[in-house]
Amino acid sequence: MTAPMTTPQTSAMAPAVTAQPFEPLILGFTCNWCSYRAADLAGTSRIKYPDNVRLIRLMCSGRMEPEFILEGFAKGADAVIMTGCWPEDCHYRIQSVKALRRFLFLRRMLSDLGIEPARLQRFYASAAEGKRFADEMTRIVAEVKALGPIPPEIRVTLAAEPAAPAPVAEPVEVEA
Amino acid sequence: MTAPKTGVYICHCGTNISAMVDVEAVRDWALDELGDKGVVVSRDYPFMCSSLGQELIEKDIKEYGLERVVVGACSPHMHEKTFREASSNAGLNPYLAELVSIREQVSWVHTDKAKATEKAKAIIAGGVYRVAEHEPLEPLIAPVNNATLIVGGGIAGLTAALEIAKAGYPVHIVEREPSIGGHMAQYDKTFPTLDCAACILTPKMVDAGAHKNITLHTWSEVVDVSGSVGDFKIKVKHKPRYVVEADCTGCGICWEKCPVQVIDTGFESGLGYRKAIYTPFPQAVPKYPVLTPDDCTYFAKGTCRACEKFCPVDCIDFTQTDEFVEFNVGSILLATGFQPFDARRIESYGYGRLPNVFTSMEFERMSNAAGPTGGKIVLRDGVTEPKAVAIVHCVGSRDKNTNEYCSAVCCMQSLKFAHLVREHTKADVYECYIDMRTPGKGYDEFYNRVLEEGTQFIRGRVAEITDSLRYPEEEGHEGRLIVQVEDTLAGVKRRIPVDMVMLSTGIEPQADATEVARMFGVGCSSKGFIIERHAKLDPVATMTDGVFAAGTALGPRDIPSSVSNGAAAAATILSRIAQGEIAMEPYRASVDTERCSGCRICNDLCPFSAITFDEMAMVTNINPKLCQGCGVCVAACPANAISGSGFSHHQIMAQIDGLLSYPGGSDGRPVEEAVGATA
Amino acid sequence: MTIQVAAPAEAEAKPRYKLAMYWASACGGCDVAVLNLGMKLIEFTERWEPVFWPAAMDGKRADVRAMDDGEIDVCLFDGGIRTDEDAEMAHLLRAKSKVLVAFGSCASEGCIPGLANQRSIEHVLAAAYDPELNDVTDGQVPNGPWESPYGELHLPTLQVRLQTLAQVVDIDYSVPGCPPETERIAEVLGAVTAALDGTGPLPPKGAVLGAGTSTVCDECKRERGVKSIKEFKRIQTLAEVDPDLCLLEQGLPCCGPAARDGCGAKCPAAGAPCIGCYGATQGVNDFGARLLSAYASVVDASEPEEIERILAGLPDTVGQFYRFSLAASLLHGGRS
Amino acid sequence: MTRISIDPVTRLEGHGKIEILLDEAGDVEHTYFQIPELRGFESFCVGRPVEDMPALTNRICGVCPEAHHMAAAKAADAVYGVTVPRAGRMLRELLYNAFYVTDHATHFYVLSGPDLIMGPDAPKAERNILGVIKKVGAEVGGKVIDARKAGHRVIEIIGGRRIHPCTGVPGGMTKAISEEERDEIKALADGMIEFGSFSLELFDSMLADEAIEEIVKGDLYTHRTYYSGLVDAADKVTFYDGQIKVVAPDGEVFGQYDPKDYRDWISEKVEPWTFLKFPYLKGVGWKGLVDGKDSGIYTVAPLGRLNVASGMATPRAQEAYEKYFATLSPDGTPVHSRGATHWARLIELMQAAETVQQLVNDPEITSRDVRAIPTEVPTEGVGTVEAPRGTLTHHYWTDENGVITRVNLIVGTTNNYGPIAMSVDKAARSLISKGTIVTEGLLDRIEMGFRAYDPCFGCATHTMPGQMPMLVTIRDKDGNPLKELRRD
């Protein structure tokens, strides 16, 4: 009587596999002068935050090319965060505002492409605001978890290879 | 193109990293999984930054012929230079080495070792992908102008000025008040030694005023800073004194004759009077007086001119206006000081409402022999000596409603005040404190001394200061002040009747601190204290090359540390001057004029005026001398004609790919989708 | 235009190369552009033998199948990959051709039909066969094989997304444009002939032929000053369009700053903003991102509300920034 | 059951495909003509600003982008309820008529020419444009290429580009033309008229040839369908704007309506076996692919236009029109022979050439006043023109911001989908009976049938006008291939 037992076993195991909680992958951009140092300060202050975010350092948040963000989404990020100096103490005086303009434009275009605004986040952090940096990371990760993954019909990654179409039967050639 | 030979080095940082990241796993993973990206050697080491760790890298560069180096350790702001130097020692261009942070960004902020290790792998991958796109760069060299601008003539600035001037280099001090000296000049005694502030300060003021290498710009403000590292162009506004400095002898007849009495809210903190034309205090440097038009009868009514009539050298000039002077400097020191916390902001303490509530600054002037009361400690009426005095600590400090930080000096100044009250009067003194903070040489000894002098110490934050009596036992105390405080040691609520309350006010940034920070391009906290390049290892440098800071502009501190700040800044500046030139990160934007379409999108984007348009050739040019490397124009160029060295498009795209290449999609879910799949 | 020309005798000396031109999901404009070569085309046939060109001459897939791999010297492939059959042909022609060229905007970037990628394939079918506008019998709409009363009828199946040629097979070159300007086509055919003869340089794999490396502004004759966008305008609201001044500076969203040059800036010259049919310029991964960044950078506002107000002047961001290149955008599979 | 697949350029390339299914007796049971392409303009035009539509919908067809550009611009005008200034409208018509000259010339000489001028029995090697040139003389070849060039040049001057013009916008055109450009067009116009009369004379001479006469008058492709097309206020043939007139097979007027009311008059039948839809007259109803007065199927393009109108709008064309009916239908009832389309096409070419000349000589043609600024709130609009291959309708719905919320498109060739399918069926039935199949003839007839209609599936699929190279596979009842025939 082994046969009947297999069924419950397999079905009992099934939920365990699907029960994995969604852990978003998030790409974060910092400027060299304020927000990256805020991240450093969060570290030196040992303030904990979720490990979903991976950071890239730019010299200035105004260096941000929208292509970087799209590349992030294309390569599997569930959300992207832009951070930088408070406009009033931007190391490059007024460049942090350029980042704001691109952010608003891009967020609108992304939502027109089906990517929720909440997946493109943005905040300021001065070099003294390690706590703020960690708090924002925690907040954003929670928000993105609530959103869930980006549906595959919205994002195609470069890895995506088209399914080679099933070759259709070739008519046998006969002499005319 | 085949991937460049790359070495990967994972630092344990003692256990700072290895406790939360499985460094061996990361090391092996890098060699196994990043081989196709060029990784030929991967090592871990307890302290990569140690000389032995660096030798490890240098050895590999030579043995394996490494073309790239990636170190996974602390923040680049900590050790980027270290590993770049190690690489160049071994003959590898320093900009082909990349330091990625798996400490500040991983081990110190995460709690799940397995996940932290995964993230560390991704960060290493990001570095490896990125560094493959790097190209050899040479640092940009800029000559350093040997002149120095010091903003603020307080004790920190003066100290630095004298050190630099003595070394033989020109210094400009810009002070917005009529005299240098800063807050210290207002103090009576200085803790813990109780020597008189004036006696130790004025000689320095005189030296500074007299020194041939020091140019004083008092009653002046910096209005513009331009140029770049090594050679800043400074524009200073000299506000009109209405006194011709060249002729003035500082004889003082003008302010004797001036009929207008003005409450001196500046130097005398509102306790005393000055004239419409005045010097803030007898030992002021420079000696020339200042006339304030708002107070002057002549400016109001067009008559009087007493000062002019009596001036023996005819140096009064009512026609003076703002004057602007410009000069270039190679270094800038911001010693802009602090402002005392405004006690009015805590209404329950009644300052401004209850006459006999005083602030520390008022008390300093009151107890000063040269002050408005001639050193007598009396109530507002100017005659009555207090029988009981309460001193309240942490006013505007360690308080969520005002400032969360500790102002560092209040405890000691309060102890000093307690001592002075006991010395000048027979009054009982109550010190209401939260914690007694007496770090520093001789400080705690002074605390004990004041204890022995019989001052009563009450541990507890004062809740309220009032003149309304609520309880029968308070009868007979009419007209006195009640200090309500919970004695947390005795565990009782106390209402203490006193005649005088002294609020030990804290230290706050100058009101215009953030504007000043912006003008000089340095970062400051949201409160306004300037941020050090590194709080511990580089405490007087800012994040802007060539701009330094000292004293309370950086945060609360006492006179000794302000002075050592000033000296430290002087030493740093002198070493730059001695080097004659400085090396800057070669991060610059450049235009490929073949690709430039002349669309002029970028033309208005540069705050440093590095971008110009060639009308003839219809192309845009970028001046590398002015470019600061922010990259805004690179990101804006729709023709892809502008590229940025050091942070190029390809480098960042590669790092993104690397960071996201592992473990693939979020929660490892396959990101592939059969696009070609038919609906 | 049926091209079956016997090579004139004097050309016998030089080799005659085999040329194929195929349209996948296309409008035919690329083929018309080639036909517009007129007499020049007939001259070209002295050096080029068109072995397969459905637009202009007889030819059968069976013939292509029968060819050896690499037998076709050059295949100009226009049209996007919309159906399983398009993909099948892409794979077949890749195998049979020495040099495969993504010809025109559809094959290079997906062109305007690529805008379909903004929505689901269900939306495409629902809109095309909207029962309110059409006579649909119990919800039956075409897509894929259908079982007729007399046996199965084969009908191609739409892919979930329109793809560029490079997303489906490895390509050697691409020629941008919707359609490529006839003069550029002549240059390309000349250059390729020279390269095959060995008298000219062979362009590096992946090169973009028949276009420049700058942008349309480089060719545009309009005067331009420093850019600062206070408001985006729609042409029907603009009483006067200055004939000499940069259109973007007049508030019209022109793609010129980001679109690859080579077309001669004909549209701006005709008073119509460039719509970017020559696609992204050299080294740009994502046309829309580039143009968006350029526009946003010069928006004359610093407050979020003000920036949003100006942005609202673009009612259709996807159509504005990706009109010809959505299928090649990073989010939709990238440029290769 | 035996199945015959006729795959123009084989099944897998989506260029249209014919399936003929025979019953047990070996007679034609059913014929399917499938169009295997869909790009989804109705879907992705939604959300676009209406002023973008002329440039977007160009890309429906690279063979007749001018037609889509005009229909879209007119629909956009209608969405805003704006009237194009006279000069702007004249520029559009000038561009459009020049396009007609080019397109009709291309079709007659390059596509159908080989069949007609060389005759259907000429050796295949000669049945191409070069053969034509050899026979009628090099200067004719020159004339043809010049005529196409001339048309393209006018399109470039007014439309900005030769293919996919860009100057049509809501309310008019983005640019006027200069005096110099006007003079250049004048010169080209004279050449066009010359070319028109030359072509009509050539056709007269060709009619002497019996084979040709058979093509034009014969009943092989005769279907007695309804006819539909635009007529102007004087009930004459017109291309850019007018009312749609429908006549019954017997010539009786079925109705005349404003194009914006098209939905009251026609509907499109969706079949699950082909991406293209079958338009039909609602008032008559869908009876399947059959002709006659009870079937809603109607015919458009030159044949349809000449059948509904009472004449041509220009003198020379009118002359030719009268000759056309005198020859083919003296009583003035509709001409049902599809072969006559070739002749009708040349008559239209002449009208287009004459119209170009009229317009370019109008003193107002160089006026700067080519665009009106809309004042109405945008809502909904229909734009209809006569494309060379049939009535073309664009219908847009927008929000109050002028952004498209819904689109309906009925492209020229689609209107003829039914008749073409019937011709295919008829050709099959005429040559297949009781299992005997005259295969070679089958190919000829189907090919010529297509050429008569000049189907432009560039608009719906991608078959170039006239191009129908074919492969026929005959399979036995089990679907095994018996024989494969190809047209080479």
mmCIF file of N, CA and C in Angstrom, chain B residues 457-487:
data_model
loop_
_atom_site.group_PDB
_atom_site.id
_atom_site.type_symbol
_atom_site.label_atom_id
_atom_site.label_comp_id
_atom_site.label_asym_id
_atom_site.label_seq_id
_atom_site.Cartn_x
_atom_site.Cartn_y
_atom_site.Cartn_z
ATOM 1 N N PHE B 457 23.531 70.318 44.161
ATOM 2 C CA PHE B 457 23.307 69.723 42.846
ATOM 3 C C PHE B 457 22.029 68.906 42.830
ATOM 4 N N ILE B 458 21.160 69.208 41.876
ATOM 5 C CA ILE B 458 19.893 68.486 41.772
ATOM 6 C C ILE B 458 19.835 67.812 40.412
ATOM 7 N N ARG B 459 19.727 66.485 40.457
ATOM 8 C CA ARG B 459 19.752 65.765 39.188
ATOM 9 C C ARG B 459 18.334 65.710 38.621
ATOM 10 N N GLY B 460 18.101 66.473 37.571
ATOM 11 C CA GLY B 460 16.761 66.478 36.993
ATOM 12 C C GLY B 460 16.592 67.657 36.044
ATOM 13 N N ARG B 461 15.809 67.437 35.021
ATOM 14 C CA ARG B 461 15.577 68.533 34.075
ATOM 15 C C ARG B 461 14.520 69.475 34.631
ATOM 16 N N VAL B 462 14.779 70.769 34.615
ATOM 17 C CA VAL B 462 13.833 71.742 35.145
ATOM 18 C C VAL B 462 12.576 71.757 34.278
ATOM 19 N N ALA B 463 11.423 71.634 34.921
ATOM 20 C CA ALA B 463 10.165 71.600 34.179
ATOM 21 C C ALA B 463 9.666 73.004 33.911
ATOM 22 N N GLU B 464 9.765 73.869 34.927
ATOM 23 C CA GLU B 464 9.162 75.185 34.789
ATOM 24 C C GLU B 464 9.845 76.189 35.704
ATOM 25 N N ILE B 465 9.895 77.413 35.245
ATOM 26 C CA ILE B 465 10.337 78.519 36.098
ATOM 27 C C ILE B 465 9.188 79.526 36.115
ATOM 28 N N THR B 466 8.707 79.876 37.312
ATOM 29 C CA THR B 466 7.526 80.739 37.375
ATOM 30 C C THR B 466 7.623 81.720 38.539
ATOM 31 N N ASP B 467 6.816 82.761 38.436
ATOM 32 C CA ASP B 467 6.769 83.688 39.571
ATOM 33 C C ASP B 467 5.425 83.570 40.290
ATOM 34 N N SER B 468 4.622 82.577 39.942
ATOM 35 C CA SER B 468 3.317 82.429 40.616
ATOM 36 C C SER B 468 3.426 81.337 41.672
ATOM 37 N N LEU B 469 3.011 81.703 42.869
ATOM 38 C CA LEU B 469 3.117 80.787 44.009
ATOM 39 C C LEU B 469 1.851 79.935 44.078
ATOM 40 N N ARG B 470 2.044 78.598 44.191
ATOM 41 C CA ARG B 470 0.876 77.729 44.155
ATOM 42 C C ARG B 470 0.552 77.107 45.494
ATOM 43 N N TYR B 471 1.513 76.981 46.380
ATOM 44 C CA TYR B 471 1.297 76.216 47.605
ATOM 45 C C TYR B 471 1.451 77.108 48.823
ATOM 46 N N PRO B 472 0.693 76.774 49.900
ATOM 47 C CA PRO B 472 0.767 77.605 51.122
ATOM 48 C C PRO B 472 2.199 77.814 51.600
ATOM 49 N N GLU B 473 3.013 76.721 51.521
ATOM 50 C CA GLU B 473 4.363 76.883 52.081
ATOM 51 C C GLU B 473 5.203 77.852 51.273
ATOM 52 N N GLU B 474 4.678 78.272 50.109
ATOM 53 C CA GLU B 474 5.449 79.218 49.298
ATOM 54 C C GLU B 474 5.141 80.672 49.697
ATOM 55 N N GLU B 475 4.207 80.823 50.660
ATOM 56 C CA GLU B 475 3.912 82.175 51.114
ATOM 57 C C GLU B 475 5.188 82.866 51.600
ATOM 58 N N GLY B 476 5.252 84.143 51.361
ATOM 59 C CA GLY B 476 6.425 84.892 51.788
ATOM 60 C C GLY B 476 7.486 84.960 50.714
ATOM 61 N N HIS B 477 7.244 84.196 49.618
ATOM 62 C CA HIS B 477 8.224 84.230 48.537
ATOM 63 C C HIS B 477 7.760 85.093 47.382
ATOM 64 N N GLU B 478 6.751 85.943 47.643
ATOM 65 C CA GLU B 478 6.252 86.800 46.592
ATOM 66 C C GLU B 478 7.409 87.549 45.916
ATOM 67 N N GLY B 479 7.300 87.667 44.579
ATOM 68 C CA GLY B 479 8.327 88.416 43.846
ATOM 69 C C GLY B 479 9.570 87.594 43.542
ATOM 70 N N ARG B 480 9.609 86.384 44.090
ATOM 71 C CA ARG B 480 10.768 85.527 43.774
ATOM 72 C C ARG B 480 10.387 84.556 42.652
ATOM 73 N N LEU B 481 11.328 83.757 42.243
ATOM 74 C CA LEU B 481 11.079 82.772 41.185
ATOM 75 C C LEU B 481 11.013 81.381 41.789
ATOM 76 N N ILE B 482 10.110 80.573 41.278
ATOM 77 C CA ILE B 482 10.036 79.182 41.712
ATOM 78 C C ILE B 482 10.579 78.299 40.590
ATOM 79 N N VAL B 483 11.575 77.507 40.904
ATOM 80 C CA VAL B 483 12.114 76.560 39.924
ATOM 81 C C VAL B 483 11.539 75.178 40.239
ATOM 82 N N GLN B 484 10.728 74.665 39.298
ATOM 83 C CA GLN B 484 10.141 73.343 39.547
ATOM 84 C C GLN B 484 10.966 72.278 38.842
ATOM 85 N N VAL B 485 11.438 71.337 39.636
ATOM 86 C CA VAL B 485 12.313 70.307 39.088
ATOM 87 C C VAL B 485 12.099 69.003 39.839
ATOM 88 N N GLU B 486 12.197 67.893 39.105
ATOM 89 C CA GLU B 486 12.110 66.605 39.794
ATOM 90 C C GLU B 486 13.508 66.151 40.159
ATOM 91 N N ASP B 487 13.723 65.986 41.446
ATOM 92 C CA ASP B 487 15.024 65.505 41.905
ATOM 93 C C ASP B 487 15.039 63.990 41.700
#
